[in-house]
Amino acid sequence: MPHDHSDHDHPHALLPPEPALRVKALETILTEKGLIDPAALDEIIDTYQNKIGPQNGARVVAKMWSDPAFRAAMLSDPMPLLEEMGFYGRQGEHMVIVENTPEVHNVVVCTLCSCYPWPLLGIPPGWYKSDAYRSRVVREPRKVLAEFGLDLPEGKSVRVWDSTAEIRYLVVPERPEGTEGMSEEELVALVTRDSMIGTGLAQEPGA
Amino acid sequence: MSRVHDMGGRFGDGAVTPGDDATFAEDWHARALAVTLAAGALGQWNIDSSRHARELLAPKDYSRFSYYEKWMAALADLLVERGVVSREELAAGHGTGRSELAGRALQADKVAGVLSGGSPYVREDAEAARFRVGDRVTTRRPARNALVDGGHTRLPSYAAGATGTIVLCHGGHVFPDSNGHYLGEAAQPLYAVAFAARDLWGEGAEGDEVVLDLWQSYLEPA
């Protein structure tokens, strides 16, 4: 069996130790070699800083709450609809939508790295990528959720989705009570990022 | 035989800090992400080999590096491994001469298309599916790459040797254990497999489950 030779060779040690200088050195080297265009970097940052984020996922959830046919289609075959909404792209090529119910609460993690549905939620927050979340939420999800202020009632099951492949999971939180008369646009404002990861619930109206 | 990134179920990491939730906590985090994506667009590696480059960091580096420091270290290692940048250039902090790959550099006006274009991993040429929804399966134990000793795999150690139930069939997907080592995409059927929390951890509430996406060769009929 071939052995993984790269184990013995870590060129990164040649870079300056200070992280910001490491990034700068790599950017400088690659730019000087014509391999990256600094304007493209600005464009990538602007995309994930300002254009793509949890507001996309919130629109999907609010529409699922409001439109039973859309909801059914999203649960069975979401990709054509997501493409139509402009929510297809890198790290969101294969979405599966999982719905919270009175019986089951879903929560998403990537124990092996940091897989996350970028087109719907943007770049993952620091805690999602932390060792504590990655190591613990699979083993003791109820304790971890409590650290987010979410205490699940006994009798409600927890289903933790460990994103080990290129499938990306979006949680649809339960629609809060007292929202029956609300428009889709009003509902969007109740859907938090954490509620779509499963570490929170949708906000109550007026909260 | 696991690597340091394979931390699911580990004890000792302390509380989660929900307040750590900025998109980019530092300017250089954003720059690190962008440099990594732009360098990836040169096409000299794939998503599996880039993950493996992070996993190859020495455990002491993996643990002390912040998230984007891991990305930067792995990117430097990949650039040298794939012959895109030399060790001398890394040490000098400057590039010597235009690269023959320069024509592939991601231009600003192409960024939106590349990011929204995605890169699907479903393949039609995967081997035939052995399992259906509802089937009971047992995972490989130990969790290891069967092609390369110490190589990349997406079967976490905590789920090795466990028995669960197929809940979704995702179709044929590129196989990371092969693709991560440039040995071909070798697509296999991919399944979501649900395990009772009690079967993984020896404790947990009745009904609690952990679901993982696992490739066919990780699984045997239970």
Coordinates of C-alpha atoms in Angstrom, one line a residue:
Chain A
M1 CA 0.0 0.0 0.0
P2 CA 1.4 3.4 -0.9
H3 CA 2.3 5.6 2.1
D4 CA 1.4 9.2 2.5
H5 CA 4.7 10.9 2.0
S6 CA 3.5 14.4 2.7
D7 CA 3.5 13.5 6.4
H8 CA 7.2 14.3 6.6
D9 CA 7.3 17.5 4.7
H10 CA 5.6 20.7 5.8
P11 CA 6.7 23.6 3.6
H12 CA 4.3 26.0 5.5
A13 CA 7.0 26.3 8.2
L14 CA 8.9 28.4 5.7
L15 CA 6.3 31.2 5.9
P16 CA 6.4 33.9 8.6
P17 CA 4.7 32.7 11.8
E18 CA 2.3 35.6 12.2
P19 CA -0.9 34.7 10.5
A20 CA -1.7 38.0 8.8
L21 CA 1.8 38.0 7.4
R22 CA 1.4 34.4 6.2
V23 CA -1.6 35.4 4.2
K24 CA 0.1 38.5 2.8
A25 CA 3.2 36.4 1.8
L26 CA 1.0 33.9 -0.1
E27 CA -1.0 36.6 -1.8
T28 CA 2.2 38.4 -2.8
I29 CA 3.9 35.3 -4.2
L30 CA 0.8 34.2 -6.1
T31 CA 0.2 37.7 -7.5
E32 CA 3.8 38.1 -8.6
K33 CA 3.5 34.7 -10.5
G34 CA 0.4 35.9 -12.2
L35 CA -1.7 33.2 -10.4
I36 CA -4.1 35.4 -8.6
D37 CA -5.7 38.7 -9.4
P38 CA -6.1 40.8 -6.2
A39 CA -9.3 42.3 -7.7
A40 CA -10.8 38.8 -7.8
L41 CA -10.0 38.4 -4.1
D42 CA -11.9 41.6 -3.3
E43 CA -14.8 40.3 -5.3
I44 CA -14.8 37.0 -3.4
I45 CA -14.7 38.8 -0.1
D46 CA -17.5 41.2 -1.1
T47 CA -19.6 38.2 -2.2
Y48 CA -19.5 36.4 1.2
Q49 CA -19.3 39.5 3.3
N50 CA -22.3 41.3 1.7
K51 CA -24.2 39.2 -0.8
I52 CA -24.5 35.6 0.3
G53 CA -25.7 34.9 3.9
P54 CA -28.4 33.5 6.1
Q55 CA -30.9 35.9 4.5
N56 CA -31.0 33.4 1.6
G57 CA -31.9 30.5 3.8
A58 CA -34.5 32.6 5.6
R59 CA -36.3 33.2 2.4
V60 CA -36.4 29.5 1.7
V61 CA -37.8 28.7 5.1
A62 CA -40.4 31.5 5.1
K63 CA -41.6 30.3 1.7
M64 CA -41.8 26.7 2.9
W65 CA -43.9 27.9 5.9
S66 CA -46.2 29.8 3.6
D67 CA -46.6 27.6 0.5
P68 CA -47.4 23.9 1.0
A69 CA -46.7 22.9 -2.6
F70 CA -43.2 24.6 -2.4
R71 CA -42.6 22.9 0.9
A72 CA -43.4 19.5 -0.5
A73 CA -41.2 20.1 -3.5
M74 CA -38.3 21.3 -1.3
L75 CA -38.5 18.2 0.9
S76 CA -38.5 15.8 -2.1
D77 CA -36.3 17.5 -4.7
P78 CA -34.9 20.9 -3.7
M79 CA -32.2 21.6 -6.2
P80 CA -34.3 22.8 -9.2
L81 CA -36.2 25.3 -6.9
L82 CA -33.0 26.5 -5.3
E83 CA -31.5 27.1 -8.7
E84 CA -34.6 29.0 -9.7
M85 CA -34.2 31.2 -6.6
G86 CA -30.6 31.8 -7.4
F87 CA -29.4 29.9 -4.4
Y88 CA -27.2 27.3 -6.2
G89 CA -23.4 27.4 -6.0
R90 CA -20.2 26.4 -4.3
Q91 CA -20.8 24.3 -1.2
G92 CA -24.5 24.0 -1.9
E93 CA -24.5 21.7 -4.9
H94 CA -26.5 18.9 -3.2
M95 CA -28.9 20.2 -0.6
V96 CA -31.1 18.1 1.6
I97 CA -33.8 20.0 3.6
V98 CA -34.7 18.5 7.0
E99 CA -37.7 19.7 8.9
N100 CA -38.1 20.1 12.6
T101 CA -41.3 18.7 14.0
P102 CA -42.9 18.4 17.5
E103 CA -41.2 15.0 17.7
V104 CA -37.8 15.6 16.2
H105 CA -35.2 18.4 16.4
N106 CA -32.4 18.4 13.8
V107 CA -29.0 19.9 14.2
V108 CA -26.1 20.0 11.7
V109 CA -22.3 19.7 12.2
C110 CA -19.2 18.7 10.3
T111 CA -17.0 16.8 12.7
L112 CA -14.2 16.3 10.2
C113 CA -13.9 19.8 8.9
S114 CA -16.4 22.7 8.4
C115 CA -18.9 21.7 5.7
Y116 CA -21.7 24.2 5.6
P117 CA -24.3 25.3 3.0
W118 CA -22.7 28.4 1.7
P119 CA -25.3 29.5 -0.8
L120 CA -28.0 29.5 1.8
L121 CA -26.1 30.5 5.0
G122 CA -22.9 32.1 3.9
I123 CA -19.6 31.4 5.6
P124 CA -19.9 29.5 8.9
P125 CA -19.5 31.3 12.2
G126 CA -16.5 30.7 14.3
W127 CA -18.2 28.5 16.8
Y128 CA -19.4 26.1 14.0
K129 CA -15.8 25.5 13.1
S130 CA -14.6 25.2 16.7
D131 CA -13.2 22.0 18.2
A132 CA -15.8 22.2 21.0
Y133 CA -18.8 22.2 18.7
R134 CA -17.3 19.6 16.3
S135 CA -16.3 17.2 19.0
R136 CA -19.3 17.5 21.3
V137 CA -22.5 18.1 19.4
V138 CA -22.5 14.5 18.1
R139 CA -22.0 13.0 21.6
E140 CA -24.0 15.3 23.8
P141 CA -26.2 17.5 21.6
R142 CA -28.6 18.4 24.4
K143 CA -25.8 19.9 26.5
V144 CA -24.4 21.8 23.6
L145 CA -27.9 23.1 22.6
A146 CA -28.3 24.2 26.2
E147 CA -25.1 26.3 25.8
F148 CA -27.0 28.2 23.0
G149 CA -29.9 28.7 25.4
L150 CA -32.0 26.0 23.8
D151 CA -33.4 23.5 26.2
L152 CA -35.2 20.7 24.4
P153 CA -38.1 19.1 26.2
E154 CA -37.7 15.5 27.2
G155 CA -39.5 13.2 24.8
K156 CA -38.3 15.3 21.8
S157 CA -35.7 13.3 19.8
V158 CA -32.5 14.9 18.5
R159 CA -31.2 14.0 15.1
V160 CA -27.6 15.2 14.5
W161 CA -26.5 15.4 10.9
D162 CA -22.7 15.0 10.5
S163 CA -21.9 16.4 7.0
T164 CA -19.3 13.9 6.0
A165 CA -19.9 14.2 2.2
E166 CA -20.8 16.9 -0.3
I167 CA -24.5 16.8 0.8
R168 CA -25.3 20.0 2.7
Y169 CA -28.2 20.1 5.2
L170 CA -30.5 23.0 6.0
V171 CA -32.8 22.7 9.0
V172 CA -36.3 24.1 8.7
P173 CA -37.3 25.3 12.2
E174 CA -40.9 24.9 13.4
R175 CA -43.1 27.8 12.5
P176 CA -43.7 29.8 15.7
E177 CA -47.2 30.0 17.1
G178 CA -49.0 33.3 16.6
T179 CA -47.7 33.8 13.1
E180 CA -50.7 32.6 11.2
G181 CA -51.6 35.9 9.7
M182 CA -48.1 36.9 8.8
S183 CA -46.8 37.4 5.2
E184 CA -43.9 35.6 3.8
E185 CA -41.8 38.8 4.1
E186 CA -42.7 39.2 7.7
L187 CA -41.8 35.6 8.4
V188 CA -38.3 36.0 6.9
A189 CA -37.4 38.2 9.8
L190 CA -38.1 35.4 12.3
V191 CA -35.7 32.9 10.7
T192 CA -32.3 33.1 12.3
R193 CA -29.1 31.6 11.1
D194 CA -28.9 29.4 14.2
S195 CA -32.4 28.1 13.7
M196 CA -31.3 26.8 10.2
I197 CA -28.3 25.0 11.7
G198 CA -30.4 23.7 14.5
T199 CA -28.7 25.4 17.5
G200 CA -31.7 27.8 17.8
L201 CA -35.4 28.1 17.2
A202 CA -37.2 30.7 15.0
Q203 CA -37.9 33.9 16.8
E204 CA -41.4 34.4 18.3
P205 CA -43.3 37.3 16.7
G206 CA -42.7 40.5 18.5
A207 CA -39.7 39.1 20.4
Chain B
M1 CA -4.7 5.4 13.6
S2 CA -6.9 8.3 13.3
R3 CA -5.7 11.9 12.5
V4 CA -6.2 14.9 14.7
H5 CA -9.1 16.4 12.7
D6 CA -11.3 13.3 13.4
M7 CA -12.6 14.7 16.7
G8 CA -16.2 13.7 16.8
G9 CA -17.1 12.5 20.3
R10 CA -13.8 13.6 21.8
F11 CA -13.8 14.8 25.5
G12 CA -12.1 17.8 26.9
D13 CA -12.9 20.7 24.5
G14 CA -15.0 22.7 26.9
A15 CA -18.0 24.9 26.3
V16 CA -19.1 26.2 22.8
T17 CA -18.9 29.9 22.5
P18 CA -22.0 31.1 20.5
G19 CA -20.7 34.7 20.6
D20 CA -17.9 33.8 18.3
D21 CA -20.0 34.3 15.2
A22 CA -18.6 37.0 12.9
T23 CA -18.4 36.1 9.2
F24 CA -14.8 37.3 9.3
A25 CA -13.5 38.1 12.7
E26 CA -10.3 39.6 11.2
D27 CA -9.5 41.2 7.8
W28 CA -6.9 38.5 7.2
H29 CA -9.5 35.8 7.6
A30 CA -11.4 37.1 4.6
R31 CA -8.2 37.4 2.7
A32 CA -7.2 33.8 3.6
L33 CA -10.5 32.5 2.3
A34 CA -10.3 34.5 -0.9
V35 CA -6.6 33.5 -1.6
T36 CA -7.6 29.8 -1.0
L37 CA -10.6 30.0 -3.3
A38 CA -8.7 31.8 -6.0
A39 CA -5.7 29.4 -5.8
G40 CA -8.2 26.5 -6.0
A41 CA -9.5 27.8 -9.3
L42 CA -6.1 27.0 -10.8
G43 CA -7.3 23.4 -10.9
Q44 CA -4.2 21.8 -9.4
W45 CA -6.0 20.0 -6.7
N46 CA -9.5 19.0 -5.7
I47 CA -11.7 19.5 -2.6
D48 CA -10.7 16.1 -1.2
S49 CA -7.0 16.7 -1.6
S50 CA -7.3 20.2 -0.1
R51 CA -9.1 18.7 2.9
H52 CA -6.5 16.1 3.3
A53 CA -3.8 18.8 3.2
R54 CA -5.3 20.3 6.3
E55 CA -5.6 16.9 7.9
L56 CA -1.9 16.3 7.3
L57 CA -0.9 19.1 9.6
A58 CA 1.0 17.8 12.6
P59 CA -1.4 17.4 15.5
K60 CA 0.4 20.0 17.5
D61 CA 0.0 22.5 14.6
Y62 CA -3.6 21.5 13.9
S63 CA -4.4 22.2 17.6
R64 CA -2.6 25.5 18.0
F65 CA -3.6 27.0 14.6
S66 CA -6.8 29.0 14.3
Y67 CA -9.1 28.0 11.5
Y68 CA -7.7 30.1 8.8
E69 CA -4.2 29.5 9.9
K70 CA -4.9 25.8 9.1
W71 CA -6.1 26.9 5.7
M72 CA -3.0 29.0 5.0
A73 CA -0.6 26.3 6.1
A74 CA -2.4 23.7 4.0
L75 CA -2.4 26.0 1.0
A76 CA 1.3 26.6 1.3
D77 CA 1.9 22.8 1.5
L78 CA -0.4 22.1 -1.5
L79 CA 1.3 24.8 -3.6
V80 CA 4.7 23.2 -3.1
E81 CA 3.4 19.6 -3.4
R82 CA 1.8 20.4 -6.7
G83 CA 4.8 22.3 -8.0
V84 CA 3.0 25.6 -8.3
V85 CA 5.3 27.5 -5.9
S86 CA 8.8 26.5 -4.9
R87 CA 10.1 26.2 -1.3
E88 CA 12.5 29.0 -2.2
E89 CA 9.7 31.3 -3.2
L90 CA 7.9 30.5 0.1
A91 CA 11.0 31.2 2.1
A92 CA 11.7 34.5 0.2
G93 CA 8.1 35.7 0.3
H94 CA 8.3 36.5 -3.4
G95 CA 7.5 34.8 -6.6
T96 CA 10.2 34.5 -9.3
G97 CA 8.8 34.8 -12.7
R98 CA 5.4 34.4 -14.3
S99 CA 3.9 30.9 -13.8
E100 CA 2.9 28.8 -16.8
L101 CA -0.5 28.4 -15.1
A102 CA -1.0 32.2 -15.1
G103 CA -3.5 31.9 -17.9
R104 CA -5.8 30.1 -15.5
A105 CA -5.9 32.8 -12.9
L106 CA -9.4 33.6 -11.7
Q107 CA -10.2 37.1 -13.0
A108 CA -12.5 39.5 -11.0
D109 CA -15.2 39.4 -13.7
K110 CA -15.4 35.6 -13.5
V111 CA -15.8 35.3 -9.7
A112 CA -19.6 35.5 -9.6
G113 CA -19.9 32.8 -12.2
V114 CA -17.4 30.5 -10.6
L115 CA -19.0 30.8 -7.1
S116 CA -22.6 30.4 -8.3
G117 CA -21.6 27.7 -10.8
G118 CA -20.7 25.3 -8.1
S119 CA -19.0 22.0 -8.8
P120 CA -21.4 19.0 -8.6
Y121 CA -20.1 15.7 -7.2
V122 CA -22.8 13.4 -8.4
R123 CA -21.7 10.9 -11.0
E124 CA -23.7 8.7 -13.2
D125 CA -20.9 6.1 -13.7
A126 CA -20.9 4.9 -10.1
E127 CA -21.0 1.1 -9.3
A128 CA -24.4 -0.4 -8.7
A129 CA -26.1 0.3 -5.4
R130 CA -26.1 -2.6 -2.9
F131 CA -28.4 -1.0 -0.4
R132 CA -31.9 0.5 -0.1
V133 CA -33.6 2.7 2.4
G134 CA -34.4 0.7 5.5
D135 CA -31.4 -1.7 5.1
R136 CA -29.2 -2.3 8.2
V137 CA -25.5 -1.8 7.6
T138 CA -22.3 -2.0 9.6
T139 CA -19.4 0.3 8.9
R140 CA -15.8 -0.6 8.3
R141 CA -13.6 -0.9 11.4
P142 CA -11.1 0.7 11.9
A143 CA -12.0 3.8 10.0
R144 CA -9.2 3.9 7.4
N145 CA -8.4 4.6 3.8
A146 CA -8.2 1.2 2.1
L147 CA -6.1 2.6 -0.8
V148 CA -3.5 4.7 0.9
D149 CA -2.0 4.0 4.3
G150 CA -2.8 7.0 6.5
G151 CA -4.8 8.5 3.7
H152 CA -7.9 10.6 3.5
T153 CA -11.2 9.1 4.5
R154 CA -14.6 10.5 5.4
L155 CA -15.6 7.7 7.8
P156 CA -15.2 9.3 11.3
S157 CA -13.6 7.0 13.9
Y158 CA -16.6 7.4 16.2
A159 CA -18.8 5.6 13.7
A160 CA -16.4 2.8 12.8
G161 CA -17.8 -0.7 13.4
A162 CA -21.2 0.7 14.2
T163 CA -24.5 -0.6 12.8
G164 CA -27.2 1.7 11.6
T165 CA -30.0 2.1 9.1
I166 CA -30.0 3.6 5.6
V167 CA -32.3 6.6 5.6
L168 CA -31.4 8.3 2.3
C169 CA -29.8 7.1 -1.0
H170 CA -27.9 10.1 -2.5
G171 CA -26.9 8.4 -5.8
G172 CA -23.3 8.1 -7.0
H173 CA -20.8 10.5 -5.6
V174 CA -17.1 11.1 -6.1
F175 CA -15.1 8.9 -3.6
P176 CA -12.9 11.1 -1.5
D177 CA -10.6 8.2 -0.4
S178 CA -9.5 7.9 -4.0
N179 CA -10.0 11.5 -5.4
G180 CA -8.1 13.0 -2.4
H181 CA -5.0 11.2 -3.6
Y182 CA -5.5 11.9 -7.3
L183 CA -6.3 8.2 -7.9
G184 CA -9.5 9.0 -9.9
E185 CA -13.0 9.9 -8.9
A186 CA -14.1 6.2 -8.5
A187 CA -17.7 7.2 -7.8
Q188 CA -19.7 5.1 -5.4
P189 CA -23.3 5.2 -4.1
L190 CA -23.5 7.5 -1.1
Y191 CA -26.0 6.9 1.7
A192 CA -27.2 8.7 4.7
V193 CA -27.0 6.2 7.6
A194 CA -28.7 6.8 10.9
F195 CA -27.2 5.4 14.1
A196 CA -28.8 5.3 17.5
A197 CA -26.9 7.6 19.8
R198 CA -26.8 4.8 22.3
D199 CA -25.1 2.5 19.9
L200 CA -22.3 5.1 19.3
W201 CA -21.8 6.4 22.8
G202 CA -23.3 3.8 25.1
E203 CA -25.6 6.5 26.4
G204 CA -28.1 9.0 25.1
A205 CA -31.9 9.5 25.1
E206 CA -34.1 6.9 23.5
G207 CA -34.7 8.0 19.9
D208 CA -31.7 10.3 19.6
E209 CA -29.7 9.6 16.4
V210 CA -26.6 10.7 14.5
V211 CA -26.8 10.6 10.7
L212 CA -23.7 10.4 8.6
D213 CA -23.2 10.3 4.8
L214 CA -21.2 7.2 4.0
W215 CA -19.9 5.7 0.8
Q216 CA -20.8 2.1 -0.2
S217 CA -17.4 0.7 0.4
Y218 CA -17.5 1.8 4.0
L219 CA -20.5 -0.4 4.5
E220 CA -21.4 -4.1 4.8
P221 CA -24.8 -5.7 5.3
A222 CA -25.5 -6.0 9.0

